[in-house]
Short mmCIF file of C-alpha atoms and ligand atoms in Angstrom, two decimals:
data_model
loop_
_atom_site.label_atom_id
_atom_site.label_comp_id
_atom_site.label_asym_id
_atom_site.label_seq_id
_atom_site.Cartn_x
_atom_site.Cartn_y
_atom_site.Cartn_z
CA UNK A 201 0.00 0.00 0.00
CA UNK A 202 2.72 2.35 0.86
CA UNK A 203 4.28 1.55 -2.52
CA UNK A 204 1.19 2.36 -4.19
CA UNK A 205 1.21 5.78 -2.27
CA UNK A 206 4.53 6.77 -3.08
CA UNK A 207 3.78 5.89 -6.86
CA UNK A 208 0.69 7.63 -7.21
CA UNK A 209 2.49 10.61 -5.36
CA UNK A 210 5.62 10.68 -7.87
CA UNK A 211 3.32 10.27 -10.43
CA UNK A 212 1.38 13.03 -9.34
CA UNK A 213 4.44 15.49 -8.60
CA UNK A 214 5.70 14.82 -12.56
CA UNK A 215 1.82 15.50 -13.73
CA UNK A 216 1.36 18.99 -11.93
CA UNK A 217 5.54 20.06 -11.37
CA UNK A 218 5.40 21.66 -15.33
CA UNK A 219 4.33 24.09 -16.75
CA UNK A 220 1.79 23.86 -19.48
CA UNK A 221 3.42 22.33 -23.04
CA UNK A 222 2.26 23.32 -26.70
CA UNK A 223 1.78 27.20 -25.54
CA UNK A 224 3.82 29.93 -27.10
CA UNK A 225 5.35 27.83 -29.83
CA UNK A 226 6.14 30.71 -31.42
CA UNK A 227 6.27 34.23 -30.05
CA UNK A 228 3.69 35.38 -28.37
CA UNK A 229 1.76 38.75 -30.06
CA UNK A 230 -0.58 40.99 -28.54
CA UNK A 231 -0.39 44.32 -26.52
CA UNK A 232 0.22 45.74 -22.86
CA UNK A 233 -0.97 48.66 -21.18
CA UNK A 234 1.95 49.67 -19.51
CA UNK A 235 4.07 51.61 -21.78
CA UNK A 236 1.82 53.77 -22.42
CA UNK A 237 -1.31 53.98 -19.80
CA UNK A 238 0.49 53.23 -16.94
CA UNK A 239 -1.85 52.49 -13.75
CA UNK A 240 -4.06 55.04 -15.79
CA UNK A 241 -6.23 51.87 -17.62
CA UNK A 242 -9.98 51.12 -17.06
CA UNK A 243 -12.71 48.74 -19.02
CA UNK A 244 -13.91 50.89 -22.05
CA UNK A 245 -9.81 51.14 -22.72
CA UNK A 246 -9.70 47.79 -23.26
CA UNK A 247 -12.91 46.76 -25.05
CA UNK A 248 -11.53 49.90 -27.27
CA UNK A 249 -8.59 47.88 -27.59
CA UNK A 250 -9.71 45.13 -28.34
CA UNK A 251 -12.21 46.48 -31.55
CA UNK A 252 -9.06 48.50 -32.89
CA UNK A 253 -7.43 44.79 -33.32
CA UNK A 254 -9.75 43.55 -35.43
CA UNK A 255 -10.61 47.03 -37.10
CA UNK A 256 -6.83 47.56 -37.91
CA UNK A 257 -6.24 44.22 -39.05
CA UNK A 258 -3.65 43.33 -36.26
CA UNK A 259 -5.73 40.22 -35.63
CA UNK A 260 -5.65 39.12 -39.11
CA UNK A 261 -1.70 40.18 -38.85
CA UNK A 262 -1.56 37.48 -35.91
CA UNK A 263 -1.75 39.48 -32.38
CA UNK A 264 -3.72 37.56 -30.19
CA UNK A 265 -3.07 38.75 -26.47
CA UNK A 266 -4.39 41.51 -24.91
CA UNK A 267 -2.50 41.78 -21.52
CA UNK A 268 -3.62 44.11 -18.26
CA UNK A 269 -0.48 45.35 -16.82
CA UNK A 270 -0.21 46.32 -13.26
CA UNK A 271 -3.11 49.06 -11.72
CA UNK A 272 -5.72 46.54 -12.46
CA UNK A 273 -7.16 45.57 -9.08
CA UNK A 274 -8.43 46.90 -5.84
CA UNK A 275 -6.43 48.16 -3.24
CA UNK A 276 -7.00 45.59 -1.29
CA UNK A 277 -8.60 41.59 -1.42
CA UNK A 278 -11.42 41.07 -0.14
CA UNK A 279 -12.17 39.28 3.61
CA UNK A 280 -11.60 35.55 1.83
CA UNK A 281 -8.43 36.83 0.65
CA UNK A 282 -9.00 37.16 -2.99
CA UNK A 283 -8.12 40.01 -5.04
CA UNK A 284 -10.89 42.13 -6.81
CA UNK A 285 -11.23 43.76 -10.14
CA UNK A 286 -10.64 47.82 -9.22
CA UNK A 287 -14.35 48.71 -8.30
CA UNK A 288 -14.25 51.82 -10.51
CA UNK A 289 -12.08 50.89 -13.72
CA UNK A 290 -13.48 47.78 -14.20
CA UNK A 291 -16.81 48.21 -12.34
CA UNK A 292 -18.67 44.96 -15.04
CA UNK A 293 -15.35 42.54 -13.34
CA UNK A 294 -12.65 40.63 -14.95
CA UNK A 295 -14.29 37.86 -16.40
CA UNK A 296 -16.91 40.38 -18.49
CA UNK A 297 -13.88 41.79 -19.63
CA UNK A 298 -12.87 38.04 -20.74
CA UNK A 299 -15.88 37.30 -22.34
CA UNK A 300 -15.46 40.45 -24.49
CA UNK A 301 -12.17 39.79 -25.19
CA UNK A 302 -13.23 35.53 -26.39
CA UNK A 303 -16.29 37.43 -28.18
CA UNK A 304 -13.88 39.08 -30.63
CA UNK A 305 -11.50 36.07 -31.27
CA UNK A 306 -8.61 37.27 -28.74
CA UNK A 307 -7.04 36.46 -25.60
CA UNK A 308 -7.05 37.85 -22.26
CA UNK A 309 -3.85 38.39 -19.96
CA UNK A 310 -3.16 39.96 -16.48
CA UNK A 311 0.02 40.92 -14.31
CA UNK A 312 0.89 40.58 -11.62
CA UNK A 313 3.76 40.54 -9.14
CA UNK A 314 5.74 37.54 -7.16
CA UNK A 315 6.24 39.92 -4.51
CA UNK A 316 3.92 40.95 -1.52
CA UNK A 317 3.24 44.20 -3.48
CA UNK A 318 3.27 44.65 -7.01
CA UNK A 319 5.54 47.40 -8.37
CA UNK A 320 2.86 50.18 -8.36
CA UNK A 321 1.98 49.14 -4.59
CA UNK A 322 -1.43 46.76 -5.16
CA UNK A 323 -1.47 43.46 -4.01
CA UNK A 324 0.98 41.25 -5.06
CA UNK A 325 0.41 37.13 -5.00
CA UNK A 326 3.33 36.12 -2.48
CA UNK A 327 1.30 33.87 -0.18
CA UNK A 328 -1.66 33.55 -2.08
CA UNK A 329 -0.13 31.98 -5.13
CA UNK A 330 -2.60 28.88 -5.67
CA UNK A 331 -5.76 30.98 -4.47
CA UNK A 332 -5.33 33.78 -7.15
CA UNK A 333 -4.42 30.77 -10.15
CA UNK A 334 -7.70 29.77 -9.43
CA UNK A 335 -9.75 32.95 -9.78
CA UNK A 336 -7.36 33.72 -13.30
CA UNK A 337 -8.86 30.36 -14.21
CA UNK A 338 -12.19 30.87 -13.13
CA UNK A 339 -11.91 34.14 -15.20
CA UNK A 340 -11.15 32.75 -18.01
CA UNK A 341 -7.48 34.21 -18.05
CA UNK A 342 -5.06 33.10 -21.26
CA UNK A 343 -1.50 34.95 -19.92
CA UNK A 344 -0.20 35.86 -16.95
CA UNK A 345 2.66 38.71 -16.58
CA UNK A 346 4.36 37.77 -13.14
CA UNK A 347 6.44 40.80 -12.15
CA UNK A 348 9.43 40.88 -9.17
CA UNK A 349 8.76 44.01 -6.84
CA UNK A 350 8.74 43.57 -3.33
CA UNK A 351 10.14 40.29 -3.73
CA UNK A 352 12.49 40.78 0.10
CA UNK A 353 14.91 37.54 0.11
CA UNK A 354 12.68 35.31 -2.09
CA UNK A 355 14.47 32.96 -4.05
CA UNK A 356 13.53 33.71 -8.02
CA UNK A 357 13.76 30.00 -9.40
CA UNK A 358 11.24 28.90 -6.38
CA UNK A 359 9.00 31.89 -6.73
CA UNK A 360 8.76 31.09 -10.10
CA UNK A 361 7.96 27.81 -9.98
CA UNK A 362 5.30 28.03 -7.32
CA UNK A 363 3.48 29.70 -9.51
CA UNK A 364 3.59 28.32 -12.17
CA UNK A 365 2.65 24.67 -10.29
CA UNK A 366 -0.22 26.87 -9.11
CA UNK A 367 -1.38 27.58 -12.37
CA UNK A 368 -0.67 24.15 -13.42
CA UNK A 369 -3.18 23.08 -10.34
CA UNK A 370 -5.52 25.28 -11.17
CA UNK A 371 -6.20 23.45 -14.92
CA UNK A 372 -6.28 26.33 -17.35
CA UNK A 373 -3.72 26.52 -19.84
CA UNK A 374 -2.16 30.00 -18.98
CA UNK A 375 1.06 31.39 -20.75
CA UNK A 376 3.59 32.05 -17.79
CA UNK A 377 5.33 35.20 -18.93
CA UNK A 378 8.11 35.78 -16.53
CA UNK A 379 9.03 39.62 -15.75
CA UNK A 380 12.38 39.20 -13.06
CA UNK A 381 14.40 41.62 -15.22
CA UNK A 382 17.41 38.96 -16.12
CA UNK A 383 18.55 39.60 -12.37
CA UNK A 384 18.80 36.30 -11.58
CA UNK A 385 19.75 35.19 -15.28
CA UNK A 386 15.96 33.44 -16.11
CA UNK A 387 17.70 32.34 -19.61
CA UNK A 388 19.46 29.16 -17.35
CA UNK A 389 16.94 28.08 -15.40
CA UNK A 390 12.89 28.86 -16.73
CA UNK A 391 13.24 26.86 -19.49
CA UNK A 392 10.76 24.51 -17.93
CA UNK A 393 8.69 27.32 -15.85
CA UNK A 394 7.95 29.50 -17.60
CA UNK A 395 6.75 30.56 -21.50
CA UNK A 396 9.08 33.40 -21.76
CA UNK A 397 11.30 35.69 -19.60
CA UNK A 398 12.29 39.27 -19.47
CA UNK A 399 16.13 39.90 -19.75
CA UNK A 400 16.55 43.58 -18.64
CA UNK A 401 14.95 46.03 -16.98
CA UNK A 402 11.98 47.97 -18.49
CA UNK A 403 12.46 49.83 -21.85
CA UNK A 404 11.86 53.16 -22.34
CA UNK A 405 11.27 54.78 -26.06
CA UNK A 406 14.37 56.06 -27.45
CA UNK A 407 16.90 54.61 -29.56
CA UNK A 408 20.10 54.01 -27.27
CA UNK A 409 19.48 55.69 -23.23
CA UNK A 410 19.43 54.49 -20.38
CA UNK A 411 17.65 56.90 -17.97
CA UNK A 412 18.40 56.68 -14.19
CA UNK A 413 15.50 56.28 -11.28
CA UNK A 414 17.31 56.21 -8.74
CA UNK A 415 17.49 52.96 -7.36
CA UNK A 416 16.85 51.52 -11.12
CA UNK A 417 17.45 52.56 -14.63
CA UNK A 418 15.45 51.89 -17.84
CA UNK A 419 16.93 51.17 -21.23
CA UNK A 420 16.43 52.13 -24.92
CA UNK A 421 15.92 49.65 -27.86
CA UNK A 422 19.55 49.09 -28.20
CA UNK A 423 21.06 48.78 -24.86
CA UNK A 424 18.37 46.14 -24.60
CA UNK A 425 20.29 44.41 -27.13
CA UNK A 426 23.30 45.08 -26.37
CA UNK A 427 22.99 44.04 -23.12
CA UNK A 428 21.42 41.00 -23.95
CA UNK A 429 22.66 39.37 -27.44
CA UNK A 430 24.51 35.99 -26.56
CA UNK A 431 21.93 34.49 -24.76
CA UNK A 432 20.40 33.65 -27.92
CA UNK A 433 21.01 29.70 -27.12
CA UNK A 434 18.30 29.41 -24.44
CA UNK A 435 15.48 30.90 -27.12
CA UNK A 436 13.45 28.07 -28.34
CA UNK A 437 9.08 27.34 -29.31
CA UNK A 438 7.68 27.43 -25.57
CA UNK A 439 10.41 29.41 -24.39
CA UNK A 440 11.84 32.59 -25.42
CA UNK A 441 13.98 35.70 -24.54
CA UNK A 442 11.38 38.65 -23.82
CA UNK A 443 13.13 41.71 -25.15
CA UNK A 444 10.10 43.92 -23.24
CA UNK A 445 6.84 45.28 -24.72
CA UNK A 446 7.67 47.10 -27.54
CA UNK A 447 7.79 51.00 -27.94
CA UNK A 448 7.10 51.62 -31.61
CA UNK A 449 4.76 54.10 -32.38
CA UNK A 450 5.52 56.06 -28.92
CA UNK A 451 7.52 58.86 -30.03
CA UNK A 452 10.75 57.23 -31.82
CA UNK A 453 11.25 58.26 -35.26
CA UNK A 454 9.52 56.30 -38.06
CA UNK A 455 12.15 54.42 -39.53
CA UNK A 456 13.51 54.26 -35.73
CA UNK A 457 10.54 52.05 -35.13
CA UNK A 458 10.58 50.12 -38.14
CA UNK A 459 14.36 49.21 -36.50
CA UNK A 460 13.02 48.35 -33.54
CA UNK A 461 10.49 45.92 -34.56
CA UNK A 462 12.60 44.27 -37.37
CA UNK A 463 15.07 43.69 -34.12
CA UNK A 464 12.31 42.27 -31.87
CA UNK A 465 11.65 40.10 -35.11
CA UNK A 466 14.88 38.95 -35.56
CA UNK A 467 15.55 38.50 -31.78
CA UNK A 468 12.76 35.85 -31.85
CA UNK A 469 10.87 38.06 -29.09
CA UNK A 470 7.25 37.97 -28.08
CA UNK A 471 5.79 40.99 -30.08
CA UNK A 472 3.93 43.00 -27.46
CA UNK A 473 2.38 46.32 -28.74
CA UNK A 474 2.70 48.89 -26.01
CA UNK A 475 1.22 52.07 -27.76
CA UNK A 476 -2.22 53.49 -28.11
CA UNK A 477 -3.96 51.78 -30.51
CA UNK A 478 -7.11 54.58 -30.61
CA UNK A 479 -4.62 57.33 -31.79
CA UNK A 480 -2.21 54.91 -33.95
CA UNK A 481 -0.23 56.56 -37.36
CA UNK A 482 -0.50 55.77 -40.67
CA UNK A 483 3.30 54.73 -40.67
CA UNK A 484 2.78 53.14 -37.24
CA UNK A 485 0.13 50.84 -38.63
CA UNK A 486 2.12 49.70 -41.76
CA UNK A 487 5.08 48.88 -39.65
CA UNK A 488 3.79 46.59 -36.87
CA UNK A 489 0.95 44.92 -39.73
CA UNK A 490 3.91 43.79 -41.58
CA UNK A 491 3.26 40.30 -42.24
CA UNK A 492 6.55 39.14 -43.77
CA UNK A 493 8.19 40.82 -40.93
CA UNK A 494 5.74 39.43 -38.44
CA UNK A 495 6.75 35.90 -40.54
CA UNK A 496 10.19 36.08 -39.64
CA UNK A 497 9.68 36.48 -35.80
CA UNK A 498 6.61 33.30 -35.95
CA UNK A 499 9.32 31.54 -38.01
CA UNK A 500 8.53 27.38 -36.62
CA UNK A 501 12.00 26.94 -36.22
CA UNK A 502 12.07 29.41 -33.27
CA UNK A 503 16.00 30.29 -34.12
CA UNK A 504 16.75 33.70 -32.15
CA UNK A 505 18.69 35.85 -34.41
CA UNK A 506 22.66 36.88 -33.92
CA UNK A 507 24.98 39.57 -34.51
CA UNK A 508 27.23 38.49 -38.00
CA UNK A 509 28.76 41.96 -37.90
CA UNK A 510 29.46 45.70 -37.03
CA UNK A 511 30.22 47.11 -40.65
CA UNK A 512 30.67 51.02 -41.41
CA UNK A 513 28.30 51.26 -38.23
CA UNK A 514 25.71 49.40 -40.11
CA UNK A 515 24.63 46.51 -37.81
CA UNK A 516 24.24 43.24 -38.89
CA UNK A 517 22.12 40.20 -37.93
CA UNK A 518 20.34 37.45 -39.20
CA UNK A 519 18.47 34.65 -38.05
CA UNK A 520 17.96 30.95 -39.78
CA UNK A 521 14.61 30.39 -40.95
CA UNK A 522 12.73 27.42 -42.17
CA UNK A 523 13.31 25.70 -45.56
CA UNK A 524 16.72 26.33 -45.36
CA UNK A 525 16.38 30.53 -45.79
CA UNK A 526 17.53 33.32 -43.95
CA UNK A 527 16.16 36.54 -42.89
CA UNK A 528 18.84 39.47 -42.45
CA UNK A 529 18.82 42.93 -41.61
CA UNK A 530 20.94 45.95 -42.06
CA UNK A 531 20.64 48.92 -39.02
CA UNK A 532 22.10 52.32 -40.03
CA UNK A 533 23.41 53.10 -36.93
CA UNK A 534 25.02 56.86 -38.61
CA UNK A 535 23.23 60.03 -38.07
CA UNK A 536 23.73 59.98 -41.96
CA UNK A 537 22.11 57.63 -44.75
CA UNK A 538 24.73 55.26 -45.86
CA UNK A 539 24.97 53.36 -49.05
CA UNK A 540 25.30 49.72 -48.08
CA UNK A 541 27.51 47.48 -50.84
CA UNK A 542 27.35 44.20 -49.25
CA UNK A 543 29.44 41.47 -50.86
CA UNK A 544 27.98 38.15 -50.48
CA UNK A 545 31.19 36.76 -51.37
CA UNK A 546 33.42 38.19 -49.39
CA UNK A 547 31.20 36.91 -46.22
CA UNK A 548 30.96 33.54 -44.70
CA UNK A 549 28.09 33.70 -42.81
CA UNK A 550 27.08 30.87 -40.92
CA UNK A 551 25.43 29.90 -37.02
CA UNK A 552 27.16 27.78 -35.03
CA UNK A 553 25.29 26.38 -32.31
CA UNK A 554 22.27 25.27 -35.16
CA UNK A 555 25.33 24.02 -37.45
CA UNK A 556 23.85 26.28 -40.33
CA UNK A 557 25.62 27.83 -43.48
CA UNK A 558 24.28 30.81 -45.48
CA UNK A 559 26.37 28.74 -48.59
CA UNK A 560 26.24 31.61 -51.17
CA UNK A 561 29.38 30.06 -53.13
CA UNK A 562 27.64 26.44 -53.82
CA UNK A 563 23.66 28.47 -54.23
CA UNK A 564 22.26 31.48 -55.77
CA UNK A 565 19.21 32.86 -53.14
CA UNK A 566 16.93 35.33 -54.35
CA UNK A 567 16.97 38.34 -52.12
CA UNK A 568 13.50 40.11 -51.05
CA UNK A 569 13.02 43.15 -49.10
CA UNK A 570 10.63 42.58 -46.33
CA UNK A 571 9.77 45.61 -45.82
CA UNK A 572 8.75 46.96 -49.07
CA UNK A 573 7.48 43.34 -50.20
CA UNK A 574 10.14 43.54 -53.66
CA UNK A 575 12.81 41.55 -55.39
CA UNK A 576 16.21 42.71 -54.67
CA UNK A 577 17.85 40.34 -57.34
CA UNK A 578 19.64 37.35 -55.61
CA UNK A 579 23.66 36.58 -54.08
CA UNK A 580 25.33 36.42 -57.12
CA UNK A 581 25.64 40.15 -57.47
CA UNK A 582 26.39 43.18 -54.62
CA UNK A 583 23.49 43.80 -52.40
CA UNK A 584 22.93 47.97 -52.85
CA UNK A 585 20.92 49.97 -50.96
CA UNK A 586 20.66 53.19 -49.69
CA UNK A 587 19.75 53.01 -46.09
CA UNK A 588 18.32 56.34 -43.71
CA UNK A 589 19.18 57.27 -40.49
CA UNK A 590 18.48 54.59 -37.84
CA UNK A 591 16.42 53.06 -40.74
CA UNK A 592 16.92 49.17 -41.39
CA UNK A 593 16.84 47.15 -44.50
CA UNK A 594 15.19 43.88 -43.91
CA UNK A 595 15.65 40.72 -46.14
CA UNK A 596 14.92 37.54 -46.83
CA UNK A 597 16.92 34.72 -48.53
CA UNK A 598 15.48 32.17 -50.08
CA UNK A 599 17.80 29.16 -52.21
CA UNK A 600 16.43 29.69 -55.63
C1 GLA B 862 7.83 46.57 -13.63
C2 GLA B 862 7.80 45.83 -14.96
C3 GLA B 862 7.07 46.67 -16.00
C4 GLA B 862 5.64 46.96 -15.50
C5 GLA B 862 5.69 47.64 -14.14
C6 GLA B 862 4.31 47.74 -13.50
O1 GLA B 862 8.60 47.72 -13.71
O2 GLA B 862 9.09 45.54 -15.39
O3 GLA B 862 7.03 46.02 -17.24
O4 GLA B 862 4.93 45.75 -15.43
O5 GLA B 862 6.51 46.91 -13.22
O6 GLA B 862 4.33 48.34 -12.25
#
């Protein structure tokens, strides 16, 4: 009998110690308050939100999540301990908002925070961890943004993974987006917690800061990448680097933005709007809609991009893709256009850790721009462009 016990227990243990499989097999796509509503977010925001996804054809482009950031709840729980839907931003409750969100073909997220607080000072789930995966799932909830304020001397890995066994428990398949900042380097150890992970501090819109708080600093598109580009190895479907909700359309320059999202592509990132989707630009629009862009990052293979090269300040990446192609991009880094004159030949480009070879001396690959959706001729000849300020050229290789 004891045997039997002890079997059905480790049994049980390998059932509910995982995190939910087939989620986020490629990177996730949707939009976050945060960037640009702050605490400042109520219900007719997001049902607003939500029509502009399908009016705007971002839904047809693929985004799919629609995540609450932090400033959603009460002040307080209530006398059984459960937290509450702020009575005045959300006076028709979470899981109306959930049903209107299902109703239009999307998917519903919240944050919030490991910690005992969340960052903004509402309450966090430390303690309450299994009670408050089982309201999410009784709301219906799709994604959950777990944040790392107010965390005291709690170990990351086992904060992490209590939750996400509470979610598991709690029998809803919820994407377990994990927001600890890279402090306690996520990319070696949430492979099996968590769907993705954060791996800096929070982004702010410009092109290369880093503004100071105080006590912490946020960081422009690329010190984000900077910081974080050889940790490309721990990127795979179910499990990726999260490069932060995105900033395009919040003040950068056009081409700027079209830089940073052909990055977040490459970088095989989750591909979280943060802007205001009521007020959105022409330009703005085109950008993030851009389905061969939006290709590259969904690519099945799940490859995160890499650096090939710095060349006449115009960086370099690319990123393997499926059916043996390649997507590549070319960052004007100058405060001047530049007239890229790329010689396939005189480049070996290859990735090491998926033993791939861009082979342009044994195969001829026709070149298009992404961007612009035309040819650009194939490898035997130059590649020529003329490339603005901050403005990226965006290609993809296919063997002919
Ligand atoms: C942290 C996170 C941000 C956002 C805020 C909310 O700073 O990194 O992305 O969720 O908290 O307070």
């Amino acid at each position: 009998m004891k045997k039997i016990l002890f079997l059905i227990y480790i049994v049980g243990s390998i059932c509910y110690s995982q995190k939910f499989e087939n989620l986020a097999e490629t990177p996730p796509l949707g939009w976050n308050s945060w960037n640009t509503f702050a605490t400042d977010i109520d219900e007719q925001l997001v049902k607003d939100i939500a029509d502009q996804f399908v009016e705007l054809g971002l839904k047809d482009a693929g985004y799919e999540y629609i995540v609450l950031d932090d400033g959603w709840m009460a002040k307080e729980r209530d006398k059984n301990g459960n937290l509450m839907a702020h009575p005045e931003k959300f006076p028709s409750g979470m899981k109306a908002l959930a049903d209107y969100i299902h109703s239009k073909g999307l998917k519903f997220g919240l944050y919030n925070c490991a910690g005992a607080t969340t960052c903004a000072g509402y309450p966090g789930s430390r303690g309450h961890e299994y009670q408050d995966a089982l309201l999410y799932a009784s709301w219906d909830v799709d994604y959950l943004k777990y944040d790392w304020c107010d965390t005291d001397k709690l170990n990351a890995e086992g904060a992490y993974i209590t939750m996400r066994d509470a979610i598991k428990s709690a029998g809803r398949p919820i994407v377990f987006s994990i927001c600890e900042w890279g402090d306690n380097e996520p990319w070696k150890w949430a492979k099996d917690v968590g769907h993705s992970w954060r791996v800096t501090g929070d982004i702010v819109n410009c092109w290369d800061c880093e503004l100071g708080h105080g006590s912490w600093a946020s960081f422009g598109v690329w010190k984000i990448i900077n910081l974080r580009k050889n940790i490309r190895k721990a990127a795979g479907p179910g499990h990726w680097n999260d490069f932060d909700m995105m900033e395009v359309g919040n003040g950068m320059t056009d081409a700027e933005d079209r830089s940073h999202f052909a990055m977040w592509s490459m970088l095989a990132s989750p591909l979280i709007l943060g802007n205001d989707l009521r007020t959105i630009s022409e330009e703005t629009l085109k950008t993030i809609s851009n389905k061969n862009v939006i290709a590259v990052n969904q690519d099945p293979l799940g490859i995160q991009g890499f650096r090939f090269l710095n060349e006449n300040n115009i960086e370099i990446w690319v990123k393997p893709l499926d059916n043996e192609s390649w997507a590549m991009v070319f960052v004007n880094m100058n405060n001047e256009p530049i007239n890229l004159n790329f010689d396939w030949n005189k480049h070996m480009i290859g990735d090491d850790i998926n033993n791939r070879i861009l082979d342009v001396k044994h195969n001829v690959y026709k070149i298009n721009d992404l961007f612009n959706n035309t040819s650009l001729g194939n490898t035997s000849k130059k590649l020529k462009a003329t490339i603005g300020v901050h403005d990226v050229l965006m290609i993809k290789l296919q063997k002919s």
